[in-house]
Amino acid sequence: MGVKTALPAAELGIYSLVLSGALAFAARGLLEASQDGAHRKAFRESVRPGWEYIGRKMDVADFEWVMWFTSFRNVILFALCGHVLFAKLCTMVTPQLRSWMYAVYGVLAVMGTMGPWYLLLLLGHCVGLYIVSLLGQPWLCLGLGLASLASFKTDPLTSWQSGFVTGTFDLQEVLFQGGSSFTVLRCTSFALESCAHPSRRYALADLLKYNFYLPFFFFGPVMTFDRFHEQVSQAEPARPEGELWRIRAQAGLSVVTIVVVDIFFHFFYILTIPSDLKFASRLPDSALAGLAYANLVYDWVKAAVLFGVVNTVARLDHLDPPRAPKCITALYVFGETHFDRGINDWLCKYVYDHIGGEHSAVIPELAASMATFAITTLWLGPCDIVYLWSVLNCFGLNFELWVQKLAEHRPLAQVEASLSEQMSRRVRGLFGAANFWAIVMYNLVSLNSLEFTELVARRLLLTGFPQTTLAVLFVTYCGVQLVKERERTLALEEEPGPDKEKPE
């Protein structure tokens, strides 16, 4: 109720002005803080000279972003461009063998990057899960998959297996964890799909072609085996009309985003400021709230760029990969909160939906969410911060259902029924605003630090109460209503109209 109801245009215009003004005010505070702190001793390690023609220092606190687009930029471009060229050549000459070409090129790239012993290690995990899949027991496949994943996430097995990597380089740990962990998820998906469809008799070669597809190998996203196998097995793949134009647009958008983020880091030190709590504590309340929000937005942009580059290559190979995660700005419910759509789809298909069913009953939903976040904790690497993050987000997901169930019973249901649809939307928007900041705070714990999260929570809820608290909630409420309006518009566009043919 209230989602499909439009609010007056004037009201939405006021929301837009309030939100734009608040974001500009917070950005101004962050810009001034970045200028004041540029020469602080605590900033020396992570704020360094940037582009010469900009003439400002740059925030380089995120070593992964810096490595991807400086030291390893040429290596990544060389590997992906080589894949595209060989894929195009094979598709033109022998399209029925293109899946084999993907696998051979991926195996050679992995062996050249990480060494032959690392390749043999992963082949051992692949063969192990393939053998178990022949038994046709899903619980055994999932159990072995989780055991394999645990071997890459807990010592001493992690240290022992990392010794299989040849040489040492800056991104070694990232590539090792990425390639190993995604390999386990892919192999587990293969095993579970083999159990679900025993008549199809998938071979070990199908698993190897699936696992060693290079664009997805190190950083994902994860496509479940059934989807990948169906798409890559097309003998004569064809593109929908306008697909090439959309691929070019996505590639161009990824390049523009990389440049914009680099320029942004010359003016806003959003990753370095939280590391200096003494300095961060002196920020105005609006700038501190903006800083917390900006950290989550950056993490989404980082994931969107990575998936954008990888997905561009995958779409050139006639695949339909998982899309980039939903922007944090458009999130106001825990049920849609994830930073990796591929892993989210994997967890939903094999764990969350399997246990939770329709996600309408309290106890099955609690069991499903606890199992899902337990596996997510293992995926991220068990530690105190990850435990806290999992507990908070699991609680948030279940608390939404509890509130929904409570609202369906009298007297709350009667109260909402007495409201107009527009007023109902406004009331739900207030709850959405509070939920948005719960999502921000719960995820800021793992994306930044517990100490910085405590600082933000204390300033917004205690020392800033009631002025800052109400102001932030009102600005967030404006944003939630604008997001709801966008969702309403998209829903209306998707509904079949009188001039559209209805499916039989």
XYZ file of C-alpha atoms in Angstrom:
504
model
C 0.000 0.000 0.000
C 1.295 3.456 -0.877
C 4.074 2.303 -3.214
C 2.010 2.698 -6.392
C 0.526 5.963 -5.215
C 1.871 9.183 -6.672
C 2.652 12.184 -4.495
C 1.978 15.732 -5.697
C 4.615 17.050 -8.083
C 5.183 20.122 -5.900
C 5.884 17.916 -2.890
C 8.389 15.842 -4.839
C 10.004 19.048 -6.076
C 10.496 20.208 -2.488
C 12.040 16.835 -1.624
C 14.456 17.205 -4.531
C 15.505 20.693 -3.436
C 15.999 19.610 0.173
C 18.047 16.566 -0.796
C 20.186 18.475 -3.297
C 20.844 21.268 -0.828
C 21.737 18.860 1.979
C 24.146 16.889 -0.213
C 25.791 20.091 -1.428
C 26.138 21.375 2.153
C 27.679 18.092 3.328
C 30.011 18.013 0.313
C 31.186 21.522 1.107
C 32.043 20.475 4.651
C 33.957 17.426 3.398
C 35.833 19.532 0.840
C 36.935 22.026 3.500
C 37.937 19.202 5.824
C 39.980 17.560 3.063
C 41.765 20.849 2.365
C 42.509 21.419 6.047
C 43.810 17.893 6.604
C 45.873 17.513 3.431
C 49.131 18.256 5.261
C 48.405 16.462 8.511
C 51.036 13.997 9.660
C 48.418 11.250 9.982
C 47.515 11.706 6.296
C 51.011 11.319 4.859
C 50.788 7.618 4.080
C 47.458 7.726 2.265
C 47.343 11.253 0.786
C 50.018 11.601 -1.860
C 50.710 13.727 -4.947
C 48.120 13.059 -7.610
C 47.679 14.146 -11.205
C 50.156 16.881 -12.016
C 47.735 19.016 -14.022
C 45.190 19.015 -11.169
C 47.813 20.224 -8.715
C 46.334 18.564 -5.625
C 47.151 15.575 -3.472
C 45.098 12.429 -3.924
C 43.532 9.950 -1.498
C 45.211 6.578 -2.159
C 44.019 4.750 0.965
C 42.329 1.987 -1.072
C 45.318 -0.027 -2.303
C 43.133 -2.314 -4.457
C 41.793 0.601 -6.507
C 45.293 2.045 -6.877
C 46.768 -1.324 -7.915
C 44.002 -2.053 -10.431
C 44.380 1.211 -12.279
C 48.141 1.867 -11.944
C 50.496 -1.082 -11.431
C 48.225 -3.796 -12.800
C 46.287 -1.724 -15.309
C 48.315 -2.884 -18.304
C 48.311 -6.515 -17.151
C 44.528 -6.528 -16.738
C 43.992 -4.828 -20.087
C 46.386 -7.228 -21.814
C 44.686 -10.306 -20.344
C 41.121 -9.166 -21.087
C 41.950 -7.838 -24.566
C 43.671 -11.136 -25.377
C 40.562 -12.988 -24.252
C 38.326 -10.788 -26.410
C 40.518 -11.227 -29.498
C 40.815 -14.990 -29.200
C 37.108 -15.302 -28.392
C 36.178 -13.290 -31.471
C 38.483 -15.322 -33.682
C 37.142 -18.621 -32.363
C 33.513 -17.469 -32.655
C 34.095 -16.575 -36.309
C 35.940 -19.796 -37.210
C 34.487 -22.522 -34.965
C 31.714 -21.135 -32.752
C 30.877 -24.609 -31.439
C 34.320 -24.763 -29.789
C 34.281 -21.325 -28.204
C 33.699 -22.682 -24.686
C 36.870 -24.761 -25.030
C 38.804 -21.686 -26.150
C 37.591 -19.765 -23.092
C 38.792 -22.584 -20.819
C 42.193 -23.020 -22.479
C 42.894 -19.280 -22.456
C 41.764 -19.043 -18.821
C 43.960 -21.949 -17.741
C 47.006 -20.433 -19.458
C 46.309 -17.000 -17.943
C 45.922 -18.411 -14.422
C 49.067 -20.520 -14.779
C 51.032 -17.552 -16.109
C 49.842 -15.301 -13.278
C 49.860 -17.616 -10.269
C 52.061 -20.519 -11.357
C 51.448 -24.190 -12.278
C 51.282 -25.452 -8.680
C 48.425 -23.093 -7.871
C 46.625 -24.349 -10.974
C 47.081 -27.954 -9.804
C 45.736 -26.988 -6.362
C 42.526 -25.636 -7.878
C 42.213 -28.625 -10.168
C 42.355 -30.808 -7.068
C 39.403 -28.951 -5.529
C 37.504 -29.160 -8.827
C 38.057 -32.908 -9.166
C 37.107 -33.496 -5.533
C 33.743 -31.746 -5.889
C 33.138 -33.411 -9.260
C 33.615 -36.858 -7.738
C 31.235 -36.039 -4.877
C 28.638 -34.749 -7.369
C 28.516 -38.237 -8.909
C 27.017 -39.529 -5.656
C 23.925 -37.353 -6.198
C 23.694 -36.122 -2.593
C 23.185 -32.316 -2.432
C 23.927 -32.102 1.309
C 27.269 -33.847 0.764
C 28.157 -31.514 -2.136
C 27.303 -28.410 -0.119
C 29.179 -29.749 2.904
C 32.348 -30.461 0.923
C 32.042 -27.086 -0.804
C 31.890 -25.286 2.529
C 34.815 -27.363 3.812
C 36.848 -26.382 0.738
C 35.923 -22.745 1.256
C 36.935 -22.966 4.919
C 40.332 -24.332 3.884
C 40.979 -21.030 2.040
C 39.708 -18.863 4.891
C 41.233 -20.370 8.038
C 44.818 -21.048 9.087
C 46.939 -23.122 8.905
C 45.359 -24.441 5.688
C 45.245 -20.979 4.116
C 48.956 -20.369 4.645
C 49.814 -23.832 3.369
C 47.766 -23.466 0.196
C 48.997 -19.922 -0.483
C 52.477 -21.435 -0.706
C 51.457 -22.987 -4.027
C 51.547 -19.524 -5.648
C 54.708 -18.884 -7.658
C 56.566 -15.665 -6.820
C 55.385 -12.615 -4.853
C 53.626 -9.467 -6.096
C 51.380 -6.717 -4.757
C 48.002 -8.247 -5.557
C 49.023 -11.825 -4.755
C 46.770 -12.165 -1.690
C 43.790 -10.597 -3.484
C 44.157 -12.833 -6.555
C 44.749 -15.923 -4.417
C 41.650 -15.390 -2.296
C 39.529 -14.304 -5.251
C 40.486 -17.140 -7.570
C 40.296 -19.797 -4.845
C 37.047 -18.676 -3.236
C 35.179 -18.142 -6.489
C 36.440 -21.522 -7.698
C 34.827 -23.203 -4.688
C 31.501 -21.423 -5.274
C 31.497 -22.372 -8.942
C 32.394 -25.998 -8.237
C 29.702 -26.197 -5.563
C 27.155 -24.764 -7.991
C 28.174 -27.380 -10.561
C 27.830 -30.170 -8.013
C 24.413 -29.010 -6.804
C 23.101 -28.585 -10.348
C 24.377 -32.079 -11.196
C 22.390 -33.460 -8.256
C 19.290 -31.478 -9.262
C 19.441 -32.696 -12.898
C 20.956 -36.196 -12.867
C 19.653 -36.962 -16.356
C 21.857 -34.294 -17.938
C 25.107 -36.062 -16.963
C 27.499 -33.138 -16.851
C 31.158 -34.042 -17.425
C 34.331 -32.859 -15.709
C 35.116 -30.898 -18.874
C 31.916 -28.875 -18.348
C 33.110 -27.951 -14.861
C 36.556 -26.889 -16.087
C 35.073 -24.773 -18.891
C 32.786 -23.151 -16.333
C 35.432 -22.511 -13.686
C 38.271 -21.226 -15.866
C 36.317 -18.616 -17.791
C 38.878 -15.838 -17.252
C 36.682 -12.696 -16.959
C 34.860 -14.243 -13.966
C 37.768 -16.191 -12.493
C 39.470 -13.820 -10.037
C 36.823 -11.255 -9.161
C 33.503 -12.749 -10.209
C 30.634 -12.231 -10.534
C 29.374 -15.757 -9.963
C 26.988 -17.174 -12.542
C 25.307 -20.351 -11.402
C 26.356 -23.331 -13.510
C 22.969 -23.896 -15.131
C 22.847 -20.355 -16.517
C 26.459 -20.359 -17.715
C 26.234 -23.794 -19.343
C 23.033 -22.926 -21.180
C 24.421 -19.678 -22.570
C 27.912 -20.864 -23.466
C 26.609 -24.011 -25.198
C 24.721 -22.125 -27.896
C 26.137 -23.303 -31.213
C 25.267 -20.098 -33.093
C 24.908 -17.268 -30.587
C 23.016 -14.195 -31.780
C 22.826 -10.725 -30.331
C 19.588 -8.819 -29.717
C 19.138 -5.679 -31.769
C 21.132 -2.775 -30.326
C 23.194 -5.011 -28.018
C 26.563 -3.866 -29.382
C 25.611 -0.238 -28.823
C 24.683 -1.030 -25.208
C 27.993 -2.855 -24.704
C 29.925 0.148 -26.012
C 27.917 2.442 -23.759
C 28.666 0.269 -20.720
C 32.381 0.200 -21.551
C 32.435 3.971 -21.989
C 30.546 4.462 -18.717
C 33.094 2.309 -16.871
C 35.995 4.374 -18.237
C 34.271 7.660 -17.369
C 33.494 6.406 -13.857
C 37.144 5.464 -13.249
C 38.269 8.950 -14.283
C 35.572 10.652 -12.206
C 36.491 8.634 -9.095
C 40.173 9.512 -9.501
C 39.315 13.209 -9.842
C 36.968 12.939 -6.840
C 39.816 11.579 -4.693
C 41.831 14.721 -5.414
C 39.232 16.832 -3.615
C 37.530 14.534 -1.093
C 39.640 12.344 1.196
C 36.716 10.173 2.247
C 38.853 7.057 2.826
C 41.634 8.719 4.801
C 39.637 10.981 7.123
C 37.906 8.105 8.999
C 41.320 6.654 9.894
C 42.104 9.795 11.930
C 39.335 9.769 14.533
C 40.662 12.872 16.283
C 40.312 14.837 13.051
C 37.015 13.194 12.079
C 35.487 14.059 15.447
C 35.923 17.774 14.645
C 33.809 17.551 11.474
C 30.380 19.194 11.494
C 27.491 16.760 11.952
C 26.382 17.188 8.336
C 29.868 16.469 6.991
C 30.239 13.426 9.254
C 26.925 11.990 8.053
C 27.952 12.700 4.471
C 31.292 10.991 5.082
C 29.597 7.812 6.330
C 27.236 7.828 3.344
C 30.091 8.527 0.895
C 32.064 5.518 2.137
C 29.220 3.168 1.269
C 28.589 4.852 -2.077
C 32.264 4.468 -2.968
C 32.182 0.772 -2.149
C 29.193 0.402 -4.469
C 30.934 2.395 -7.233
C 34.023 0.216 -6.850
C 31.915 -2.934 -7.267
C 29.963 -1.387 -10.148
C 33.168 -0.496 -12.025
C 34.653 -3.951 -11.503
C 31.453 -5.678 -12.633
C 31.053 -3.181 -15.457
C 34.460 -4.018 -16.946
C 34.029 -7.774 -16.500
C 30.430 -7.775 -17.716
C 31.396 -5.852 -20.854
C 33.776 -8.654 -21.821
C 31.222 -11.331 -20.865
C 28.512 -9.705 -22.964
C 30.896 -9.636 -25.935
C 31.081 -13.416 -25.412
C 27.275 -13.623 -25.756
C 26.725 -14.159 -22.014
C 24.164 -12.472 -19.786
C 26.110 -11.983 -16.519
C 24.683 -10.769 -13.190
C 24.185 -7.028 -13.144
C 25.983 -4.610 -10.852
C 24.583 -4.392 -7.310
C 21.794 -1.977 -6.530
C 23.089 1.460 -5.543
C 23.160 2.126 -1.798
C 21.249 5.350 -2.458
C 18.242 3.306 -3.628
C 18.288 0.903 -0.665
C 15.908 1.285 2.221
C 15.124 -2.381 2.969
C 17.574 -5.058 4.130
C 16.046 -7.609 1.767
C 17.608 -5.812 -1.220
C 20.944 -4.995 0.399
C 23.944 -6.712 -1.173
C 27.214 -5.594 -2.711
C 27.668 -8.578 -5.048
C 24.632 -9.644 -7.028
C 26.283 -12.864 -8.206
C 27.023 -14.127 -4.695
C 23.588 -12.944 -3.602
C 21.966 -15.001 -6.384
C 24.100 -18.026 -5.439
C 23.143 -17.797 -1.761
C 19.462 -17.238 -2.534
C 19.228 -20.195 -4.906
C 21.087 -22.788 -2.856
C 20.520 -21.663 0.745
C 18.190 -18.733 1.486
C 15.225 -19.593 -0.758
C 15.700 -23.312 -0.225
C 15.258 -22.965 3.548
C 13.039 -19.870 3.758
C 10.520 -20.751 1.057
C 8.244 -17.746 0.475
C 9.974 -15.784 3.287
C 6.640 -15.082 4.932
C 6.975 -17.248 8.069
C 9.049 -15.988 10.980
C 10.831 -19.199 12.044
C 11.826 -20.465 8.549
C 12.986 -16.947 7.664
C 15.122 -16.798 10.805
C 16.662 -20.188 9.996
C 17.252 -19.229 6.352
C 18.875 -15.894 7.200
C 21.081 -17.422 9.911
C 22.309 -20.127 7.515
C 22.882 -17.569 4.763
C 24.872 -15.203 6.944
C 26.870 -18.099 8.409
C 28.054 -18.979 4.891
C 28.615 -15.290 4.125
C 30.774 -15.023 7.246
C 32.860 -17.937 6.004
C 33.110 -16.310 2.558
C 34.326 -12.990 3.975
C 36.747 -14.660 6.385
C 35.798 -15.299 10.024
C 36.879 -12.530 12.388
C 35.277 -10.350 15.066
C 34.235 -7.553 12.682
C 32.667 -9.997 10.223
C 30.822 -11.733 13.070
C 29.407 -8.390 14.193
C 28.480 -7.402 10.632
C 26.674 -10.707 10.070
C 24.731 -10.515 13.350
C 23.630 -6.923 12.698
C 22.501 -7.533 9.123
C 20.814 -10.821 10.017
C 18.918 -9.002 12.748
C 17.982 -6.179 10.364
C 16.646 -8.623 7.773
C 14.507 -10.456 10.328
C 13.398 -7.295 12.115
C 11.863 -6.079 8.844
C 9.745 -9.229 8.678
C 8.729 -8.896 12.332
C 7.598 -5.305 11.764
C 5.755 -6.350 8.599
C 3.951 -9.114 10.456
C 3.104 -6.739 13.297
C 1.705 -4.188 10.834
C -0.605 -6.828 9.361
C -2.423 -7.298 12.670
C -4.822 -5.046 14.470
C -4.698 -2.306 15.571
C -1.851 -1.179 13.254
C -3.564 -2.593 10.170
C -6.731 -0.670 11.046
C -4.776 2.524 11.572
C -3.090 2.234 8.176
C -6.412 1.334 6.520
C -7.870 4.586 7.851
C -5.111 6.590 6.133
C -5.181 7.736 2.554
C -2.772 5.966 0.179
C -0.590 9.079 -0.038
C -0.385 9.367 3.743
C 0.390 5.658 3.989
C 3.290 6.170 1.613
C 4.559 9.046 3.730
C 4.395 7.014 6.936
C 6.198 4.098 5.307
C 8.773 6.569 4.022
C 9.587 7.561 7.608
C 10.295 3.952 8.492
C 12.304 3.608 5.289
C 14.472 6.588 6.286
C 15.272 5.037 9.667
C 15.950 1.700 7.967
C 18.309 3.368 5.486
C 20.550 4.589 8.271
C 20.433 1.195 9.947
C 21.743 -0.258 6.666
C 24.458 2.409 6.513
C 25.606 1.890 10.101
C 25.483 -1.913 9.992
C 27.606 -2.035 6.835
C 29.952 0.778 7.826
C 31.232 -1.572 10.540
C 32.900 -3.834 7.975
C 33.619 -1.307 5.222
C 35.430 1.115 7.517
C 35.974 0.494 11.233
C 34.008 -0.099 14.406
C 35.508 3.014 16.017
C 34.407 5.276 13.164
C 30.929 3.708 13.206
C 30.670 4.399 16.946
C 31.699 8.022 16.348
C 29.035 8.507 13.672
C 26.327 6.825 15.756
C 27.186 8.872 18.846
C 27.135 12.158 16.947
C 23.921 11.474 15.030
C 21.912 9.863 17.829
C 23.263 11.256 21.121
C 25.226 14.502 21.016
C 23.340 15.708 17.941
C 19.878 14.862 19.257
C 17.342 16.189 18.421
C 18.427 18.736 15.794
C 20.928 16.635 13.833
C 18.942 13.431 14.243
C 15.724 14.927 12.901
C 17.493 16.850 10.133
C 19.308 13.760 8.866
C 16.134 11.679 9.033
C 14.150 14.307 7.144
C 16.762 14.570 4.388
C 16.850 10.783 4.162
C 13.043 10.693 4.079
C 13.145 13.028 1.074
C 15.572 10.686 -0.665
C 13.445 7.628 0.109
C 10.353 9.261 -1.366
C 12.244 10.141 -4.544
C 13.462 6.537 -4.816
C 9.906 5.287 -4.285
C 8.698 7.614 -7.033
C 11.322 6.225 -9.376
C 10.251 2.676 -8.515
C 6.613 3.593 -9.085
C 7.424 5.031 -12.511
C 9.385 1.947 -13.538
C 6.583 -0.329 -12.327
C 4.038 1.585 -14.414
C 6.259 1.318 -17.492
C 6.492 -2.447 -17.065
C 2.740 -2.942 -16.658
C 0.958 -3.995 -19.874
C -1.208 -1.171 -21.144
C -4.266 -1.293 -23.402
C -2.080 -0.976 -26.507
C 0.350 -3.696 -25.431
C -0.177 -7.357 -26.138
C -0.794 -9.407 -23.029
C 0.997 -12.743 -22.853
C -1.262 -15.737 -23.301
